[in-house]
Amino acid sequence: MSEKLVNSDPIQPEPAPSPLSGGAPEDEKPKRRKLRWWQKLALVGFSFVLLVIVELTLWLIGYGPVLDFVVPRLDRGSERVMGINPEAYERFHGRLSLERARFAPWREFIDPKPAGTFRVMFMGESTVEGYPHAPNGSAPAFLEVMLKEAWPDKRVEVINCGVTAINSWSLRIWAQEVLKCQPDMLILYAGHNEFYGGCGPGSLSGAGTNRSRVLAHIWLRDLRLVRLLSDVIDIFRPRSAAPQGLLMEQLARDRQIPLDSGIYAGCRDNFRANLEDIARAAREANVPLVLCSLVSNEKDLVPMTSVHRKDLTPEQRKAWQAHFDAGLAADKAWEWKRAIDIYQEATRIDDTHAELIYRLAQTKEHLGAYDEARGLYRRARDLDALRFRATTEFSDVVRDVAGRNQNLFVDVLPLFESASPHGLIGWNLMTDHLHPTVQGHYLMAKAICEAIARDKARRWEAIDTARLPAYEQCTVRLGNDQMSEMVSKITVYKLTEGFPYAGTPNAALHDRLEQEILAWQVSLSGPTAIGHQNWSTTPSYDALHYHVGKAYLDAGDHGQAIMYFRRAEQRSEPHSLPAARAKCGLALARLASAATPDERQAARTYVTELQPWLRDATSMHPDQQGEFDRLRQELIQTLANTPE
């Protein structure tokens, strides 16, 4: 039986698809097969496993720099020399375009802690590090001198853990490592860098103020795979894309953070949470924690950035500006009372402008209303929208956290006020916007000792504050002198050449320092002038004191050479090449000056004992072995030519 055809027309061949038609008709294209849910899950799992394998591989081969905060420097078998890692800042900052090679000098201590040692770990930012001074001008150095005097039966060591340009995000992580180093006391002075330090909300490496997001940001930066990707990007990134300028300019991304902004509030809350984490870690490690309030330049630094209220109308701003300009004119004419009246008219329009409050504080000071001036100076600092100085509220947070966790709170501010004319803190104790002078560092250490003496919990042996050495005694022991002070001023002078000082009223600091430095340089003569000339033209980290000592040695003045070499050693990092040069210079000066058999024997013994130190230093700095070997050979040759 034949089948009935649906279409009786003859079967025609289908036309070939046109070259412009895109191939087969839409309804006849092969459809993409959709992945089922378990296939998608398997693909995600495979990708995750692959990333884990890559991460583990990079970790096993040791890719990238060691970014631990505490690292071993030398293994002596029964003990290890540990050090604070100067490269640890990269964990939070990444690479910056800096002339300064490191953010923190090496600090050394022995692991395990020698018997009878009372170990203090002093953590913080550039202030704790000692900037702009050498290590012997820092608060940790002064504290060690004071505690040794107060507790003569203890072997006291204060380890300086200060690092430039970091903040509480770094400290909360590094504290975990520091607490494993057997400290008997952990001290924290921090809070100025919360906005522009690593991961600060106003910095280049910031991730906002959402705490979970910042913690995730830090976790991701710790991955070796992320470091690898970052390194690859850096290879192809043009040099012009790298941050430019001095350190402060590179760090500050958001340069207007008002006091009433969400960024400010979020940063303050994260600071509190980070301090709480550190306090909890110290409590779990059974290590007493000391938290310090913050000080900065209030009187002599014009606010760096002033902002108006957001709701000001153009008419109000115009009226405000007229009052402000008139107040400045009265100020310059020394018409203080009239200036106050005009400034107060401006505050009725907008009292959140930092420079207005600062100028009002100046007029109050001129009229002798010092208490009012102090409050206004502090208010002006707090309103400064370029947040390089911590506000009063941050010190209040420190006090509150210390109280809640039964930590020892050290209020540094009263000692600074008592040492300042009329209680107004300025250039008398500050080198710039927040870094203390050497005397300021002494006061910080003294405040800590006095707080320990008042500690009702009796966590440590009592301190007789009457036995604490005076400032002059401490500076002599630590080797601080006028030359040290001038080197610090030269450092600050370079800082003030750029942002945020240049082109502002605060550029006056740069001009003043220039005059002081030039006057000092003109006063130099003889070997001191020669040493200064060699230092200023030699690209090295050697202390000025070393070059002056060398000039005195060449001139045959061995007594002066010995003094300057010793001070150069005190200013140098332990087991560094500058320290080695200072020690070897001291040895040569002692050999040359020895006039009696006993003196010659003492000098030869010093040279002999210096040899193992040089070997250790060479092991810690293998890239500088040639320089260490040259110093060792010079000593051996000089010793051979010296009569016994």
GROMACS .gro file of N, CA, C and O in nm, residues 324-368:
model
  180
  324PHE      N    1   3.725   8.730   5.797
  324PHE     CA    2   3.855   8.665   5.816
  324PHE      C    3   3.968   8.756   5.770
  324PHE      O    4   4.069   8.773   5.840
  325ASP      N    5   3.952   8.817   5.652
  325ASP     CA    6   4.056   8.906   5.600
  325ASP      C    7   4.074   9.028   5.690
  325ASP      O    8   4.187   9.072   5.715
  326ALA      N    9   3.963   9.081   5.740
  326ALA     CA   10   3.972   9.197   5.829
  326ALA      C   11   4.040   9.159   5.960
  326ALA      O   12   4.118   9.237   6.017
  327GLY      N   13   4.014   9.038   6.008
  327GLY     CA   14   4.080   8.991   6.129
  327GLY      C   15   4.230   8.976   6.110
  327GLY      O   16   4.309   9.013   6.197
  328LEU      N   17   4.270   8.924   5.994
  328LEU     CA   18   4.413   8.912   5.964
  328LEU      C   19   4.480   9.049   5.960
  328LEU      O   20   4.593   9.066   6.010
  329ALA      N   21   4.411   9.147   5.902
  329ALA     CA   22   4.467   9.282   5.895
  329ALA      C   23   4.485   9.341   6.035
  329ALA      O   24   4.588   9.402   6.065
  330ALA      N   25   4.386   9.322   6.121
  330ALA     CA   26   4.398   9.371   6.259
  330ALA      C   27   4.508   9.296   6.333
  330ALA      O   28   4.580   9.354   6.415
  331ASP      N   29   4.521   9.168   6.302
  331ASP     CA   30   4.625   9.085   6.363
  331ASP      C   31   4.763   9.141   6.330
  331ASP      O   32   4.850   9.157   6.417
  332LYS      N   33   4.786   9.171   6.203
  332LYS     CA   34   4.916   9.222   6.159
  332LYS      C   35   4.945   9.359   6.218
  332LYS      O   36   5.061   9.397   6.235
  333ALA      N   37   4.839   9.433   6.249
  333ALA     CA   38   4.856   9.566   6.309
  333ALA      C   39   4.867   9.558   6.461
  333ALA      O   40   4.872   9.662   6.528
  334TRP      N   41   4.871   9.436   6.516
  334TRP     CA   42   4.882   9.413   6.659
  334TRP      C   43   4.760   9.465   6.735
  334TRP      O   44   4.767   9.495   6.854
  335GLU      N   45   4.649   9.475   6.668
  335GLU     CA   46   4.525   9.517   6.733
  335GLU      C   47   4.451   9.391   6.777
  335GLU      O   48   4.351   9.349   6.717
  336TRP      N   49   4.501   9.328   6.885
  336TRP     CA   50   4.455   9.196   6.922
  336TRP      C   51   4.307   9.192   6.960
  336TRP      O   52   4.234   9.103   6.916
  337LYS      N   53   4.263   9.286   7.041
  337LYS     CA   54   4.123   9.285   7.085
  337LYS      C   55   4.028   9.304   6.968
  337LYS      O   56   3.924   9.238   6.958
  338ARG      N   57   4.065   9.393   6.879
  338ARG     CA   58   3.981   9.415   6.761
  338ARG      C   59   3.981   9.290   6.672
  338ARG      O   60   3.877   9.252   6.617
  339ALA      N   61   4.097   9.227   6.660
  339ALA     CA   62   4.106   9.106   6.579
  339ALA      C   63   4.016   8.996   6.636
  339ALA      O   64   3.947   8.926   6.562
  340ILE      N   65   4.014   8.984   6.770
  340ILE     CA   66   3.929   8.883   6.833
  340ILE      C   67   3.782   8.908   6.800
  340ILE      O   68   3.707   8.815   6.765
  341ASP      N   69   3.740   9.032   6.811
  341ASP     CA   70   3.599   9.065   6.782
  341ASP      C   71   3.564   9.027   6.638
  341ASP      O   72   3.456   8.972   6.611
  342ILE      N   73   3.654   9.057   6.546
  342ILE     CA   74   3.626   9.028   6.404
  342ILE      C   75   3.626   8.877   6.379
  342ILE      O   76   3.538   8.824   6.311
  343TYR      N   77   3.725   8.807   6.437
  343TYR     CA   78   3.730   8.662   6.420
  343TYR      C   79   3.604   8.595   6.476
  343TYR      O   80   3.551   8.499   6.418
  344GLN      N   81   3.557   8.645   6.589
  344GLN     CA   82   3.438   8.586   6.649
  344GLN      C   83   3.314   8.609   6.562
  344GLN      O   84   3.223   8.527   6.561
  345GLU      N   85   3.312   8.721   6.491
  345GLU     CA   86   3.203   8.742   6.395
  345GLU      C   87   3.208   8.635   6.286
  345GLU      O   88   3.105   8.584   6.242
  346ALA      N   89   3.329   8.601   6.243
  346ALA     CA   90   3.343   8.497   6.141
  346ALA      C   91   3.300   8.361   6.195
  346ALA      O   92   3.238   8.281   6.123
  347THR      N   93   3.328   8.333   6.323
  347THR     CA   94   3.289   8.203   6.379
  347THR      C   95   3.137   8.189   6.388
  347THR      O   96   3.086   8.077   6.387
  348ARG      N   97   3.067   8.301   6.396
  348ARG     CA   98   2.920   8.292   6.400
  348ARG      C   99   2.864   8.244   6.266
  348ARG      O  100   2.753   8.192   6.260
  349ILE      N  101   2.943   8.263   6.161
  349ILE     CA  102   2.902   8.214   6.029
  349ILE      C  103   2.951   8.071   6.009
  349ILE      O  104   2.877   7.985   5.962
  350ASP      N  105   3.077   8.046   6.045
  350ASP     CA  106   3.135   7.911   6.029
  350ASP      C  107   3.248   7.896   6.130
  350ASP      O  108   3.353   7.959   6.117
  351ASP      N  109   3.226   7.811   6.230
  351ASP     CA  110   3.328   7.789   6.333
  351ASP      C  111   3.401   7.656   6.315
  351ASP      O  112   3.462   7.605   6.408
  352THR      N  113   3.396   7.600   6.193
  352THR     CA  114   3.464   7.473   6.166
  352THR      C  115   3.587   7.492   6.077
  352THR      O  116   3.648   7.394   6.036
  353HIS      N  117   3.621   7.616   6.047
  353HIS     CA  118   3.738   7.644   5.962
  353HIS      C  119   3.862   7.644   6.051
  353HIS      O  120   3.877   7.727   6.141
  354ALA      N  121   3.954   7.549   6.027
  354ALA     CA  122   4.066   7.526   6.117
  354ALA      C  123   4.156   7.649   6.131
  354ALA      O  124   4.196   7.685   6.243
  355GLU      N  125   4.189   7.715   6.020
  355GLU     CA  126   4.281   7.829   6.030
  355GLU      C  127   4.217   7.946   6.105
  355GLU      O  128   4.287   8.018   6.177
  356LEU      N  129   4.088   7.965   6.091
  356LEU     CA  130   4.021   8.071   6.166
  356LEU      C  131   4.037   8.048   6.316
  356LEU      O  132   4.072   8.140   6.391
  357ILE      N  133   4.013   7.925   6.360
  357ILE     CA  134   4.026   7.894   6.503
  357ILE      C  135   4.171   7.910   6.547
  357ILE      O  136   4.199   7.958   6.658
  358TYR      N  137   4.265   7.874   6.459
  358TYR     CA  138   4.407   7.888   6.491
  358TYR      C  139   4.444   8.036   6.509
  358TYR      O  140   4.515   8.073   6.604
  359ARG      N  141   4.397   8.122   6.418
  359ARG     CA  142   4.428   8.266   6.429
  359ARG      C  143   4.364   8.326   6.554
  359ARG      O  144   4.424   8.413   6.620
  360LEU      N  145   4.247   8.278   6.589
  360LEU     CA  146   4.183   8.324   6.711
  360LEU      C  147   4.265   8.282   6.833
  360LEU      O  148   4.280   8.359   6.929
  361ALA      N  149   4.320   8.161   6.829
  361ALA     CA  150   4.406   8.113   6.938
  361ALA      C  151   4.530   8.201   6.952
  361ALA      O  152   4.572   8.234   7.064
  362GLN      N  153   4.588   8.240   6.840
  362GLN     CA  154   4.707   8.326   6.845
  362GLN      C  155   4.677   8.460   6.911
  362GLN      O  156   4.757   8.509   6.992
  363THR      N  157   4.563   8.519   6.878
  363THR     CA  158   4.529   8.648   6.939
  363THR      C  159   4.505   8.632   7.088
  363THR      O  160   4.542   8.720   7.168
  364LYS      N  161   4.442   8.522   7.129
  364LYS     CA  162   4.422   8.497   7.272
  364LYS      C  163   4.557   8.484   7.343
  364LYS      O  164   4.575   8.534   7.455
  365GLU      N  165   4.651   8.416   7.278
  365GLU     CA  166   4.785   8.402   7.337
  365GLU      C  167   4.852   8.539   7.351
  365GLU      O  168   4.914   8.568   7.453
  366HIS      N  169   4.840   8.622   7.249
  366HIS     CA  170   4.900   8.755   7.254
  366HIS      C  171   4.846   8.837   7.372
  366HIS      O  172   4.919   8.918   7.431
  367LEU      N  173   4.720   8.815   7.405
  367LEU     CA  174   4.658   8.890   7.514
  367LEU      C  175   4.676   8.823   7.650
  367LEU      O  176   4.624   8.871   7.750
  368GLY      N  177   4.748   8.710   7.651
  368GLY     CA  178   4.777   8.643   7.778
  368GLY      C  179   4.669   8.549   7.825
  368GLY      O  180   4.677   8.498   7.938
   0.00000   0.00000   0.00000
